[in-house]
JSON list of C-alpha atoms and ligand atoms in Angstrom, two decimals:
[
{"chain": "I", "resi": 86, "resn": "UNK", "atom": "CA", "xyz": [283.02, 152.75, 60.29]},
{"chain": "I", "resi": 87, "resn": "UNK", "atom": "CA", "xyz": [279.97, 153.85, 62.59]},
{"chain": "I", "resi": 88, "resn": "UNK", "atom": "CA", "xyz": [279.52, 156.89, 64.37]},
{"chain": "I", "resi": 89, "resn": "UNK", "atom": "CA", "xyz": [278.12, 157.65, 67.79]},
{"chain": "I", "resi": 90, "resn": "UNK", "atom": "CA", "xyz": [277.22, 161.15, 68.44]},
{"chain": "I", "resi": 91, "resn": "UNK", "atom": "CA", "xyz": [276.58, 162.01, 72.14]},
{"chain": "I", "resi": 92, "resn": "UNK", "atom": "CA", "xyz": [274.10, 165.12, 73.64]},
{"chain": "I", "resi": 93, "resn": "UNK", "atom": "CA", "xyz": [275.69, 167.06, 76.46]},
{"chain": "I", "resi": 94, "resn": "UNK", "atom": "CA", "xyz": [272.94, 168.14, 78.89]},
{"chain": "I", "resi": 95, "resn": "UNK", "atom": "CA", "xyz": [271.01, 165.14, 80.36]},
{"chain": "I", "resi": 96, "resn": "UNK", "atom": "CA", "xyz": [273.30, 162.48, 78.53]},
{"chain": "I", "resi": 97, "resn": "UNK", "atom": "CA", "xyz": [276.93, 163.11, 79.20]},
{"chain": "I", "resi": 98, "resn": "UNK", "atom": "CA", "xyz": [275.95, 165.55, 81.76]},
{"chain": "I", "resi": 99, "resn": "UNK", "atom": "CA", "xyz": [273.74, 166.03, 84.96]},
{"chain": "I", "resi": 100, "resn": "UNK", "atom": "CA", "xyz": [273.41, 169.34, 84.08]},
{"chain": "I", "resi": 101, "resn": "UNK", "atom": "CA", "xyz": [270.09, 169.79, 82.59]},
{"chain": "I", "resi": 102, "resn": "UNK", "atom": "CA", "xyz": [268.16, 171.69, 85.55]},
{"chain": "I", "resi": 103, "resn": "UNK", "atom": "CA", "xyz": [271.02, 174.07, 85.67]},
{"chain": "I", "resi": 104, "resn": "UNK", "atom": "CA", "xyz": [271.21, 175.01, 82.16]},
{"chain": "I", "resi": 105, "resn": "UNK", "atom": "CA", "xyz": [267.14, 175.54, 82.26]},
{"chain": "I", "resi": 106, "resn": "UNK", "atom": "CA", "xyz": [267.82, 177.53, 85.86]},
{"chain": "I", "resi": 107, "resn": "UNK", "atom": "CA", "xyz": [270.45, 179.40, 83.90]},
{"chain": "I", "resi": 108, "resn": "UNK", "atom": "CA", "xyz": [269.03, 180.17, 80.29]},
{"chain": "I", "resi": 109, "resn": "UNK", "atom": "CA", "xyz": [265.90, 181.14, 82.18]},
{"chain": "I", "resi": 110, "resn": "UNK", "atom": "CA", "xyz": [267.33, 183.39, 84.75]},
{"chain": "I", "resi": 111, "resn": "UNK", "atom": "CA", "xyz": [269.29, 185.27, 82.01]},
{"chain": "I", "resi": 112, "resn": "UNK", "atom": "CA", "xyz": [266.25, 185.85, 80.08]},
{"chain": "I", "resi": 113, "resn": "UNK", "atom": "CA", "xyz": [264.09, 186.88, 82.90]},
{"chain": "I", "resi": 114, "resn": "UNK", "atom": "CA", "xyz": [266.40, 189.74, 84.15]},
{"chain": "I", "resi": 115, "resn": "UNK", "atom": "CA", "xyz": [267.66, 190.85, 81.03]},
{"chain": "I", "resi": 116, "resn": "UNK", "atom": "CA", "xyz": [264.44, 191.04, 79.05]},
{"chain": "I", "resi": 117, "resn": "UNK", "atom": "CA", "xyz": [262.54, 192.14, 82.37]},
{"chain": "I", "resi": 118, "resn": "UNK", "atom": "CA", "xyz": [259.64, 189.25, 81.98]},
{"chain": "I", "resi": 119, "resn": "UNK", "atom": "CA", "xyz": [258.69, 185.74, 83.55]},
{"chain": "I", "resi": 120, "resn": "UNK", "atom": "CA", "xyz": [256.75, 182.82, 83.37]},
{"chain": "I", "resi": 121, "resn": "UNK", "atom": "CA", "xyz": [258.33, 182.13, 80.89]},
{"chain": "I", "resi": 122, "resn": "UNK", "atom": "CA", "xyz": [257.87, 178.19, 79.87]},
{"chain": "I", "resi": 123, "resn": "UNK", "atom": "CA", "xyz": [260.23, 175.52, 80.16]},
{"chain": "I", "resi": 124, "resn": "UNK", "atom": "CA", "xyz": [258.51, 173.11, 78.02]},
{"chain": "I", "resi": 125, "resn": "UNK", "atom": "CA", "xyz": [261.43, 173.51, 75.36]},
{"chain": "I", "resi": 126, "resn": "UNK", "atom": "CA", "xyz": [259.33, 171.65, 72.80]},
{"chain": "I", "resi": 127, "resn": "UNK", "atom": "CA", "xyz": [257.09, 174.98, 72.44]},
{"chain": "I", "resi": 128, "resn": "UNK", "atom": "CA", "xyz": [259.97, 176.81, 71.04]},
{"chain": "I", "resi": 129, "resn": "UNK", "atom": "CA", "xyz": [261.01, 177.10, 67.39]},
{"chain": "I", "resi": 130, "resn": "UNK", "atom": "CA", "xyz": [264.28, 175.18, 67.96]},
{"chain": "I", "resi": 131, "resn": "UNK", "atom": "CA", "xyz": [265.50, 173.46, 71.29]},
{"chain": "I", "resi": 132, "resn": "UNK", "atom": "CA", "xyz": [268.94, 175.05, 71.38]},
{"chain": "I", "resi": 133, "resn": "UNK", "atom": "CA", "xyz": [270.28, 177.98, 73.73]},
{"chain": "I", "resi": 134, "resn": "UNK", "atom": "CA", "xyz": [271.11, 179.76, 71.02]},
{"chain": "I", "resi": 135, "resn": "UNK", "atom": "CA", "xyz": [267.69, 179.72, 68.99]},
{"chain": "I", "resi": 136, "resn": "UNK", "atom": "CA", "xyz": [265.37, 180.07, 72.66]},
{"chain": "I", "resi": 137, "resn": "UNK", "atom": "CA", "xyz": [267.22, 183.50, 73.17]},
{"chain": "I", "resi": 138, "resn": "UNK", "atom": "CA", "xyz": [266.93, 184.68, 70.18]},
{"chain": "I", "resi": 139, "resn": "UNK", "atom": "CA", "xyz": [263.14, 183.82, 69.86]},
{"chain": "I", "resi": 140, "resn": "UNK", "atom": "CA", "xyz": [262.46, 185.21, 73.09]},
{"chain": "I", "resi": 141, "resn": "UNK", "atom": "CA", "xyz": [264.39, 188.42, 72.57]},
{"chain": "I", "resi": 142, "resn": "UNK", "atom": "CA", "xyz": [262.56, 188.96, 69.05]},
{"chain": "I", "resi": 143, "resn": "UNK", "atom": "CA", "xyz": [258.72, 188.27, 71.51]},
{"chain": "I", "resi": 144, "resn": "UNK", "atom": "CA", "xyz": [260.11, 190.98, 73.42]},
{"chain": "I", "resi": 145, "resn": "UNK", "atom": "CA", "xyz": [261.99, 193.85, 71.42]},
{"chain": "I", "resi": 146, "resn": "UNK", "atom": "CA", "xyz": [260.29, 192.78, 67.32]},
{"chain": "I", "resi": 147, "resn": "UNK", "atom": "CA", "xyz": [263.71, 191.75, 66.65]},
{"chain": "I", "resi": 148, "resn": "UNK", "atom": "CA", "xyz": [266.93, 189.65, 66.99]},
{"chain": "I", "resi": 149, "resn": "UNK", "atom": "CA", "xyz": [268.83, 192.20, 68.42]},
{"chain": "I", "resi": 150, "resn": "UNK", "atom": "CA", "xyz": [272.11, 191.36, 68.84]},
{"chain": "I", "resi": 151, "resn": "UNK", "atom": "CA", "xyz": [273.27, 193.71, 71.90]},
{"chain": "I", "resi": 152, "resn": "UNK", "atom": "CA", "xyz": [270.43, 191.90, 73.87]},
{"chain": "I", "resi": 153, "resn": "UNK", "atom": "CA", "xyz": [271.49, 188.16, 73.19]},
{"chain": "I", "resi": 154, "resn": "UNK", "atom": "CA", "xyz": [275.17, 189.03, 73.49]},
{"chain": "I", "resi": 155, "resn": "UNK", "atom": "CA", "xyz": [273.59, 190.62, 77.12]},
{"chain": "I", "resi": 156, "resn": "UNK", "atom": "CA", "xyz": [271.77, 187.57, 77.53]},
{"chain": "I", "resi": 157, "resn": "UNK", "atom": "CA", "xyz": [274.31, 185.21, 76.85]},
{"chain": "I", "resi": 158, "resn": "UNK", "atom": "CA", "xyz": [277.23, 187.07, 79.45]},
{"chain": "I", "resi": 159, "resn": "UNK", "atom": "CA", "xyz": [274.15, 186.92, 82.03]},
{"chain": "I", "resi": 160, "resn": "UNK", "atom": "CA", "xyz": [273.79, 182.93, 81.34]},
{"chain": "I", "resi": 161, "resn": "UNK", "atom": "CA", "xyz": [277.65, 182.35, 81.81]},
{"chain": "I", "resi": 162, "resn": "UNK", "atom": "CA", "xyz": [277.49, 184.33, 84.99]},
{"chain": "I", "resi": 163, "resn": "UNK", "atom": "CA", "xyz": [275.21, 182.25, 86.38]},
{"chain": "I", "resi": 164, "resn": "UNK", "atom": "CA", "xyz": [276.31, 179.21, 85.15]},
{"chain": "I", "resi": 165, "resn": "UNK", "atom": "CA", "xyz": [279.51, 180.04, 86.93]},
{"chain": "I", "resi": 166, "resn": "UNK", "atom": "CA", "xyz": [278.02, 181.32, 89.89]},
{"chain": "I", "resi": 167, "resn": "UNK", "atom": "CA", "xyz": [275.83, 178.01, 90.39]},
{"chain": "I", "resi": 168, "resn": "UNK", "atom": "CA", "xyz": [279.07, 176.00, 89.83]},
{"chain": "I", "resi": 169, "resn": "UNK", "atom": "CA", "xyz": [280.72, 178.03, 92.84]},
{"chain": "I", "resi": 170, "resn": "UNK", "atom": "CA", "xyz": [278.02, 177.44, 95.27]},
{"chain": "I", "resi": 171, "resn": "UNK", "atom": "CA", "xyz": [276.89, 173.95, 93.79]},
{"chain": "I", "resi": 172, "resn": "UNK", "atom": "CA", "xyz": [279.43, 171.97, 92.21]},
{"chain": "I", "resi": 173, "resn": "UNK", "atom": "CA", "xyz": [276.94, 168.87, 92.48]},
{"chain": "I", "resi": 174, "resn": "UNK", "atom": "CA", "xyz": [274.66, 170.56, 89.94]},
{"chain": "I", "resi": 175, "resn": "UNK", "atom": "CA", "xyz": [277.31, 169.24, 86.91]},
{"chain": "I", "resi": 176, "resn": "UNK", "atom": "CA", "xyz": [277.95, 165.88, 88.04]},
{"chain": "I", "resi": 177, "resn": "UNK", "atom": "CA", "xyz": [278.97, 163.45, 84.84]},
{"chain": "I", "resi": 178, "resn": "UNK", "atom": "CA", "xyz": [275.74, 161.10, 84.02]},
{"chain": "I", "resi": 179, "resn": "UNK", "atom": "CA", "xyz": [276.86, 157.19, 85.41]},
{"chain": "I", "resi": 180, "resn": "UNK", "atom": "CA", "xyz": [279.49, 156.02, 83.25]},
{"chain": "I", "resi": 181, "resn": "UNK", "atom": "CA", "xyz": [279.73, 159.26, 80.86]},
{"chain": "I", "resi": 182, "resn": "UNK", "atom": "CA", "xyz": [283.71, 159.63, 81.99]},
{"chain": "I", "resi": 183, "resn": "UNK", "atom": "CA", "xyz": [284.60, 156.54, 80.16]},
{"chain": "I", "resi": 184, "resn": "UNK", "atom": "CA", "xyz": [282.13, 156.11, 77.56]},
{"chain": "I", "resi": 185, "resn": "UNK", "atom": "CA", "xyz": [284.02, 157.65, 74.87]},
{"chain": "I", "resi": 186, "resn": "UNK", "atom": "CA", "xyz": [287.02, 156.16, 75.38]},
{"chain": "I", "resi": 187, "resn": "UNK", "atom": "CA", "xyz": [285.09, 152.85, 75.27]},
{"chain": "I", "resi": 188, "resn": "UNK", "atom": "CA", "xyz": [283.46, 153.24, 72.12]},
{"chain": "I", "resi": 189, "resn": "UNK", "atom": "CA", "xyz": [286.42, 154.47, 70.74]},
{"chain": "I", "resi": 190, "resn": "UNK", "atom": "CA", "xyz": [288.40, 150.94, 71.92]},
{"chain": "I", "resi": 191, "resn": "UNK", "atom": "CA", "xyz": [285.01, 149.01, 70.50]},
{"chain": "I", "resi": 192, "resn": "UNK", "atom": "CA", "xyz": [286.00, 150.53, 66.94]},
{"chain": "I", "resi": 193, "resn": "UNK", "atom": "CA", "xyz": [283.55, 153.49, 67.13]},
{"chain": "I", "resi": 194, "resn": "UNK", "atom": "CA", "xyz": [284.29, 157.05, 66.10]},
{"chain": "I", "resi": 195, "resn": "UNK", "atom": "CA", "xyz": [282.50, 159.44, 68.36]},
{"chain": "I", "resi": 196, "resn": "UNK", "atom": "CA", "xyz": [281.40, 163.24, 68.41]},
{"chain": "I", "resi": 197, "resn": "UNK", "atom": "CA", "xyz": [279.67, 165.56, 70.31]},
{"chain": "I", "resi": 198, "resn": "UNK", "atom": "CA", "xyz": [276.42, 167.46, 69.02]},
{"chain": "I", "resi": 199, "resn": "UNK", "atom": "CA", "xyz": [274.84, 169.27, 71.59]},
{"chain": "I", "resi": 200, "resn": "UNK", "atom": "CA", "xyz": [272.13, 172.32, 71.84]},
{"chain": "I", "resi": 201, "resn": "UNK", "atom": "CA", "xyz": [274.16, 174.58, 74.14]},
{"chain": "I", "resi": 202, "resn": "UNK", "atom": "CA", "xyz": [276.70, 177.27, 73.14]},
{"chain": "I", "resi": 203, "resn": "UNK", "atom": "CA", "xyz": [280.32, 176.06, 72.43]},
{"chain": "I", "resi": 204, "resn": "UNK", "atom": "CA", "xyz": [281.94, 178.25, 75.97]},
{"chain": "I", "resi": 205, "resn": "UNK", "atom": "CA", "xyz": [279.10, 176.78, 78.13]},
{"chain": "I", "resi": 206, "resn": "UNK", "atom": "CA", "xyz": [279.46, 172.59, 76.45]},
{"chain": "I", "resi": 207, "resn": "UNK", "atom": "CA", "xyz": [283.22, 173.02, 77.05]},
{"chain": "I", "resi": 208, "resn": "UNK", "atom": "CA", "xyz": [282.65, 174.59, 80.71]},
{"chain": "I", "resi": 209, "resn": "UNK", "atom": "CA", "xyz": [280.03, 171.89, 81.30]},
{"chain": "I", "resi": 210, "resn": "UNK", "atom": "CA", "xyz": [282.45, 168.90, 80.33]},
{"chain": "I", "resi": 211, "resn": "UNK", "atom": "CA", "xyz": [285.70, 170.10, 81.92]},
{"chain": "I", "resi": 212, "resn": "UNK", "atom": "CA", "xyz": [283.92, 170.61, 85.81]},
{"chain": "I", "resi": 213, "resn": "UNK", "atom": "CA", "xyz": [282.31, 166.87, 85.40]},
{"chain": "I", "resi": 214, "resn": "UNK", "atom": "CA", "xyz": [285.51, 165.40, 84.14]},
{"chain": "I", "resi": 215, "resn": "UNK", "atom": "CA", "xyz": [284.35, 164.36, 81.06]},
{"chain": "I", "resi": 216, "resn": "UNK", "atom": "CA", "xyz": [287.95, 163.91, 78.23]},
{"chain": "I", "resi": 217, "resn": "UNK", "atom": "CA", "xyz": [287.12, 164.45, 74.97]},
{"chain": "I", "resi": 218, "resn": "UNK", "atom": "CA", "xyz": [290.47, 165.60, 73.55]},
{"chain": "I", "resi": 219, "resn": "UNK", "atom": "CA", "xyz": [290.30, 164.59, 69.47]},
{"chain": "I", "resi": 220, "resn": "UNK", "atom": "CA", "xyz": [286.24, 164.26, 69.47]},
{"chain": "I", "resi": 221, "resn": "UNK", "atom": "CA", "xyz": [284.81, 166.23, 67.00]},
{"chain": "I", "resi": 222, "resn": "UNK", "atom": "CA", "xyz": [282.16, 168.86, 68.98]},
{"chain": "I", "resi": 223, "resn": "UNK", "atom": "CA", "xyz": [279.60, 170.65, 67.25]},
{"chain": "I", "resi": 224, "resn": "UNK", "atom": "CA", "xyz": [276.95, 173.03, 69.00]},
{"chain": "I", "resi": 225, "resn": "UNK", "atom": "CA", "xyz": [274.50, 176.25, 68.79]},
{"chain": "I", "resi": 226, "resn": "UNK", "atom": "CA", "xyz": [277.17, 177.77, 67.79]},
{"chain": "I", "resi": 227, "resn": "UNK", "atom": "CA", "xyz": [277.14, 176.51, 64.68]},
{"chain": "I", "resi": 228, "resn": "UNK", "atom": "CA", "xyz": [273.20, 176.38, 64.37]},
{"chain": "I", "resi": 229, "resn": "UNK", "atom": "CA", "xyz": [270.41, 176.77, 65.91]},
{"chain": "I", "resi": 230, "resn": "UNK", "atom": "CA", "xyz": [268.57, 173.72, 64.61]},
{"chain": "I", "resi": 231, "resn": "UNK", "atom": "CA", "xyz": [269.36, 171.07, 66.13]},
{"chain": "I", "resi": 232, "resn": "UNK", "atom": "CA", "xyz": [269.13, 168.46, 62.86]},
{"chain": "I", "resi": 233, "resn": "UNK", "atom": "CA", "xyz": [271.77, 170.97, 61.48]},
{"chain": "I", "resi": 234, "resn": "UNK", "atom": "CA", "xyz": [274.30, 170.52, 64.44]},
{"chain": "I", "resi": 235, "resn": "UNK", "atom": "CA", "xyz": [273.93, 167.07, 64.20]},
{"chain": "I", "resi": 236, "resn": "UNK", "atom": "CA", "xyz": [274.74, 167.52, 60.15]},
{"chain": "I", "resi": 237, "resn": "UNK", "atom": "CA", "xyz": [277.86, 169.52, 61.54]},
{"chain": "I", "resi": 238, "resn": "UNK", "atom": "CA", "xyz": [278.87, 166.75, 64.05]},
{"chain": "I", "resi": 239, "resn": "UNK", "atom": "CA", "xyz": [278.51, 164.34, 61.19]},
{"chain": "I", "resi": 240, "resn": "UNK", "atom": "CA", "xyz": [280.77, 166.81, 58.38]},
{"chain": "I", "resi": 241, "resn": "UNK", "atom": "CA", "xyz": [283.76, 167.38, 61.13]},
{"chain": "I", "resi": 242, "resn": "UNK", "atom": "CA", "xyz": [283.67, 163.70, 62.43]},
{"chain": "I", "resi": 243, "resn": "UNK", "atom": "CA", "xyz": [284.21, 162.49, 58.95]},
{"chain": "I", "resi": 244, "resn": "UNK", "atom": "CA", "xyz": [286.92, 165.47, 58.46]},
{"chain": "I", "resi": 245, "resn": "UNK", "atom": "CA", "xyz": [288.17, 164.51, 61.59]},
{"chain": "I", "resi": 246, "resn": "UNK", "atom": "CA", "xyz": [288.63, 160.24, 60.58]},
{"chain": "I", "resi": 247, "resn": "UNK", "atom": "CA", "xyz": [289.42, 161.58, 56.58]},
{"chain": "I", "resi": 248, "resn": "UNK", "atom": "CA", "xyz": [286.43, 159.19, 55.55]},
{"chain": "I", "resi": 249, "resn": "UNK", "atom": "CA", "xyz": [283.70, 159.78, 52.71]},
{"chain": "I", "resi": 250, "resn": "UNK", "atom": "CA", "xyz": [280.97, 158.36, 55.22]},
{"chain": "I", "resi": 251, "resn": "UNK", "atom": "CA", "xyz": [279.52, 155.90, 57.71]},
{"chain": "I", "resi": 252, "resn": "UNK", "atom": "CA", "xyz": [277.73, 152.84, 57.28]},
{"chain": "I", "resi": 253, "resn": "UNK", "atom": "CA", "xyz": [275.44, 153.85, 60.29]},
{"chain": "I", "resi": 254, "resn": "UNK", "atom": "CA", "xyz": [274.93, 156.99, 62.68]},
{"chain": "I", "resi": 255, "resn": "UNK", "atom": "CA", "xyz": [273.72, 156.92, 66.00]},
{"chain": "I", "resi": 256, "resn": "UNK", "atom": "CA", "xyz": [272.53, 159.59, 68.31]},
{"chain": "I", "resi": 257, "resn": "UNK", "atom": "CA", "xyz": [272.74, 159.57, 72.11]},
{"chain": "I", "resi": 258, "resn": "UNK", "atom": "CA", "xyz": [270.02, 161.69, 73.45]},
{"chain": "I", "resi": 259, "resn": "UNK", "atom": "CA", "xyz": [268.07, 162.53, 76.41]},
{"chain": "I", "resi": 260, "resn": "UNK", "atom": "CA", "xyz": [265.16, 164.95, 74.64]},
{"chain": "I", "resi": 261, "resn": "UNK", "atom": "CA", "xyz": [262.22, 164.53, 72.27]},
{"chain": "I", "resi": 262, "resn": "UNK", "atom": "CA", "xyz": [264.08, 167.41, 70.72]},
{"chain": "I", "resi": 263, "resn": "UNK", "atom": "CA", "xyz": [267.28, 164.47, 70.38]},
{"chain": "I", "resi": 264, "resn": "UNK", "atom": "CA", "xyz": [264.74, 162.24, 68.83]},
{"chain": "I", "resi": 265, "resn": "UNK", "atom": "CA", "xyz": [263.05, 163.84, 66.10]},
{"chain": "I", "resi": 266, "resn": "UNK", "atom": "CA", "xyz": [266.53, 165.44, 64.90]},
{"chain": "I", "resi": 267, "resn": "UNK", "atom": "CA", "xyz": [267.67, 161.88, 64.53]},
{"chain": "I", "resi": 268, "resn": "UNK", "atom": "CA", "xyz": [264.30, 160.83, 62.49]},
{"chain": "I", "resi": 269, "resn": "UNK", "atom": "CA", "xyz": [265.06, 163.90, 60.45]},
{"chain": "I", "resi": 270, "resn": "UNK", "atom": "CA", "xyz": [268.72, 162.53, 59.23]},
{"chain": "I", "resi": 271, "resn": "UNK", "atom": "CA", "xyz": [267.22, 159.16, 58.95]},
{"chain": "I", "resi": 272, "resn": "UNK", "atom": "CA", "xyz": [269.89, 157.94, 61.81]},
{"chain": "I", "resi": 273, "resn": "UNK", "atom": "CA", "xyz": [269.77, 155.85, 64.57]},
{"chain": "I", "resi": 274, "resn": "UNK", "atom": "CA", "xyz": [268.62, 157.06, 68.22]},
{"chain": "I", "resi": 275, "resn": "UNK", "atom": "CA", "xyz": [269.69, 155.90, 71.65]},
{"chain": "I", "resi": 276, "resn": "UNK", "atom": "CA", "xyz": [267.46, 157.61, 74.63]},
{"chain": "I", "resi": 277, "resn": "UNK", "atom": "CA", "xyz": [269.02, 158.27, 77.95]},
{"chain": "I", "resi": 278, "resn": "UNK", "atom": "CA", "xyz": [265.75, 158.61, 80.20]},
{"chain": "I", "resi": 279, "resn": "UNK", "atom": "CA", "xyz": [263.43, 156.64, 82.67]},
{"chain": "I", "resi": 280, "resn": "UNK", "atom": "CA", "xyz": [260.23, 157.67, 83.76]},
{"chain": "I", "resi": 281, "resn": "UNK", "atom": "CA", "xyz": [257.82, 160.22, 82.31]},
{"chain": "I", "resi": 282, "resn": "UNK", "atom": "CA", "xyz": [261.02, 161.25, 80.23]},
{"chain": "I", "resi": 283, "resn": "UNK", "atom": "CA", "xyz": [261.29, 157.81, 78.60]},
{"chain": "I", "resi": 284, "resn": "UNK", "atom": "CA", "xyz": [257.54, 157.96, 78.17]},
{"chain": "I", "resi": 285, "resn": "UNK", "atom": "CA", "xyz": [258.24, 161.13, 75.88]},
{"chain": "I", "resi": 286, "resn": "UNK", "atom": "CA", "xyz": [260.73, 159.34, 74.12]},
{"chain": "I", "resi": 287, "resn": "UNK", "atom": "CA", "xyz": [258.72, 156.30, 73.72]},
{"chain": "I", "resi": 288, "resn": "UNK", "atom": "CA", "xyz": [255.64, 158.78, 72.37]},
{"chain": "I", "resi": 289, "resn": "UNK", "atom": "CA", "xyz": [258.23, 160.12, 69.59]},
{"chain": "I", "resi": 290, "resn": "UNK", "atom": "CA", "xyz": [258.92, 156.63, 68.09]},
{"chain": "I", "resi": 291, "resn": "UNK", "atom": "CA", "xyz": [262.36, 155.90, 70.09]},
{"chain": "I", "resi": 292, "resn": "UNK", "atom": "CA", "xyz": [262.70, 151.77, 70.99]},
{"chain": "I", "resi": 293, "resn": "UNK", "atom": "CA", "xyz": [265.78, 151.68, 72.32]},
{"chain": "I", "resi": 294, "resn": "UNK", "atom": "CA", "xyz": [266.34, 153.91, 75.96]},
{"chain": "I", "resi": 295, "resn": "UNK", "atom": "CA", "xyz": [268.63, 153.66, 78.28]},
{"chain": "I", "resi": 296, "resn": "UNK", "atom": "CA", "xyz": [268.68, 154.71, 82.05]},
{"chain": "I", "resi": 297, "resn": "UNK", "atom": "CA", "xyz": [272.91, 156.31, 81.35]},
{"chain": "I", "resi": 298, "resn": "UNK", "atom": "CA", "xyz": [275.88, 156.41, 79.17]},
{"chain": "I", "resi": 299, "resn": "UNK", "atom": "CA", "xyz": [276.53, 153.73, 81.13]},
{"chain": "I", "resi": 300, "resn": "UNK", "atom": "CA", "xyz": [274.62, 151.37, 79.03]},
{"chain": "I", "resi": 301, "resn": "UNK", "atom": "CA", "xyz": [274.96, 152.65, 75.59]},
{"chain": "I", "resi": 302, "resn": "UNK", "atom": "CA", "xyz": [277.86, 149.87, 75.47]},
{"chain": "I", "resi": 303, "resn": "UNK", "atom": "CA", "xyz": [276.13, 147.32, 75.69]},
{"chain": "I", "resi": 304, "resn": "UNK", "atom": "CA", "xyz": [272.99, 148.30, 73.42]},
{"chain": "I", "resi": 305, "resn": "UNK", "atom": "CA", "xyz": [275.67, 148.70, 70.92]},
{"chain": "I", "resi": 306, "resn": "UNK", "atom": "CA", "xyz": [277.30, 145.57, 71.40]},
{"chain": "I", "resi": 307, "resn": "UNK", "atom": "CA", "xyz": [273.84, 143.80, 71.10]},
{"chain": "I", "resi": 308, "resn": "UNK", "atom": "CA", "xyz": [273.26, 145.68, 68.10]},
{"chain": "I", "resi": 309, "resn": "UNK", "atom": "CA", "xyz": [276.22, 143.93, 66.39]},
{"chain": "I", "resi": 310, "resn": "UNK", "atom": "CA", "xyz": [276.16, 140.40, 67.87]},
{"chain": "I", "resi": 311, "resn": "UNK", "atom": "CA", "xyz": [272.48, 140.97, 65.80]},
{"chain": "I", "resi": 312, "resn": "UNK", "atom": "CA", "xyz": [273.89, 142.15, 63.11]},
{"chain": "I", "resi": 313, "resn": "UNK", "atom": "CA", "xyz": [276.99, 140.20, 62.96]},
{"chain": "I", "resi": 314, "resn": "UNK", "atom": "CA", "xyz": [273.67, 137.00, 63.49]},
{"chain": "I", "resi": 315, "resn": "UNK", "atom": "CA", "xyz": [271.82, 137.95, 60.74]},
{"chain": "I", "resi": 316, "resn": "UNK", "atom": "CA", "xyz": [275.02, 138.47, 58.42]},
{"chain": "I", "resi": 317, "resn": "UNK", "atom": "CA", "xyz": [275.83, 134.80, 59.23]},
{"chain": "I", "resi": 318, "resn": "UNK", "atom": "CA", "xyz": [272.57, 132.88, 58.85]},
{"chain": "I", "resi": 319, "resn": "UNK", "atom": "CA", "xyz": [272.62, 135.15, 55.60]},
{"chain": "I", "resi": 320, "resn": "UNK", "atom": "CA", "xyz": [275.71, 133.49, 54.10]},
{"chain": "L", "resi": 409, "resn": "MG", "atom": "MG1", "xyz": [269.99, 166.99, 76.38]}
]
């Protein structure tokens, strides 16, 4: 079996400006400060969970715990606020409604590994539409490293199936954050990005990007009419 593990912000979901509105905003009010960079990639980790708590230790010496749990109702407010006034802001990236359904009829087992906190990834995919009843999901709740959430993703997908392993891993992902976890499992990666953001993605080693979860379909079926090539002239 192979397994296809899917981001939420910026690959199942349009909802990566809101998220950095959000996180930010919460920060910035609770914590009192500003200018506070966006460019995720100077952080320790990329996930909500590990930003707060690096910025709350900058600001107080320590992880305190009343502050993030402050933080954290703050981002949900707004979150929810933003979804009131803008329900636009967490539209479903082209084709992410039916792409795990699709993988799932092309033989696939799929999972969801994503930086964001559980409440906020299951908000996110019930206001775009996105099903993923029976799909393993694994966030910064469980970690705040993102290699380790995908190692969670991986653990409860295999649960999930009652299988020892794969024979190969994929994982769908819009950030250079996405890429390097992959190269740190040794897995495949699949970039969802165009522009300067498939630049990035280029610039971290990734080959194969996609413009949505549209096309992660047929990359995959490429993959094994290749394989399924080479097997063949092999024999
Ligand atoms: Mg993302």
């Amino acid at each position: 079996m192979d397994l296809i593990i899917l981001d939420i912000d910026g690959t199942l979901t349009d909802t990566e400006h809101v998220d950095e509105h959000s996180i930010v905003g919460a920060l910035e009010e609770v914590l009192g400060v500003s200018d506070l960079s966006t460019d995720w990639t100077m952080y320790r980790t990329s996930t909500d969970g590990g930003i707060v708590a690096e910025v709350v230790e900058r600001v107080h010496g320590s992880v305190r715990q009343e502050v993030v749990e402050d933080v954290t109702k703050r981002f949900y407010g707004m979150l929810e606020d933003h979804y009131t006034t803008s329900p636009d802001l967490f539209a479903p990236m082209p084709g992410a409604r039916d792409v795990l359904a699709t993988l799932r009829e092309m033989g696939y087992c799929v999972a969801i590994a994503t930086g964001c906190w559980r409440e906020s990834a299951l908000f996110k995919l019930r206001v775009a539409g996105i099903e993923h009843v029976g799909v393993p999901l694994a966030t910064a709740d469980d970690s705040h490293d993102r290699a380790e959430i995908l190692r969670r993703a991986i653990d409860l997908a295999q649960q999930w199936n009652d299988i020892q392993g794969f024979r190969n891993i994929w994982y769908v992902g819009d950030g250079v954050w996405d890429a390097r976890a992959a190269a740190t499992l040794g897995i495949g990666f699949i970039g969802i990005a165009a522009g300067q953001k498939a630049d990035r993605l280029r610039a971290e080693g990734a080959t194969i990007i996609v413009d949505a979860p549209a096309d992660v379909t047929a990359v995959l079926r490429q993959s094994r009419a290749r394989q399924t090539a080479s097997h063949s002239s092999t024999v």
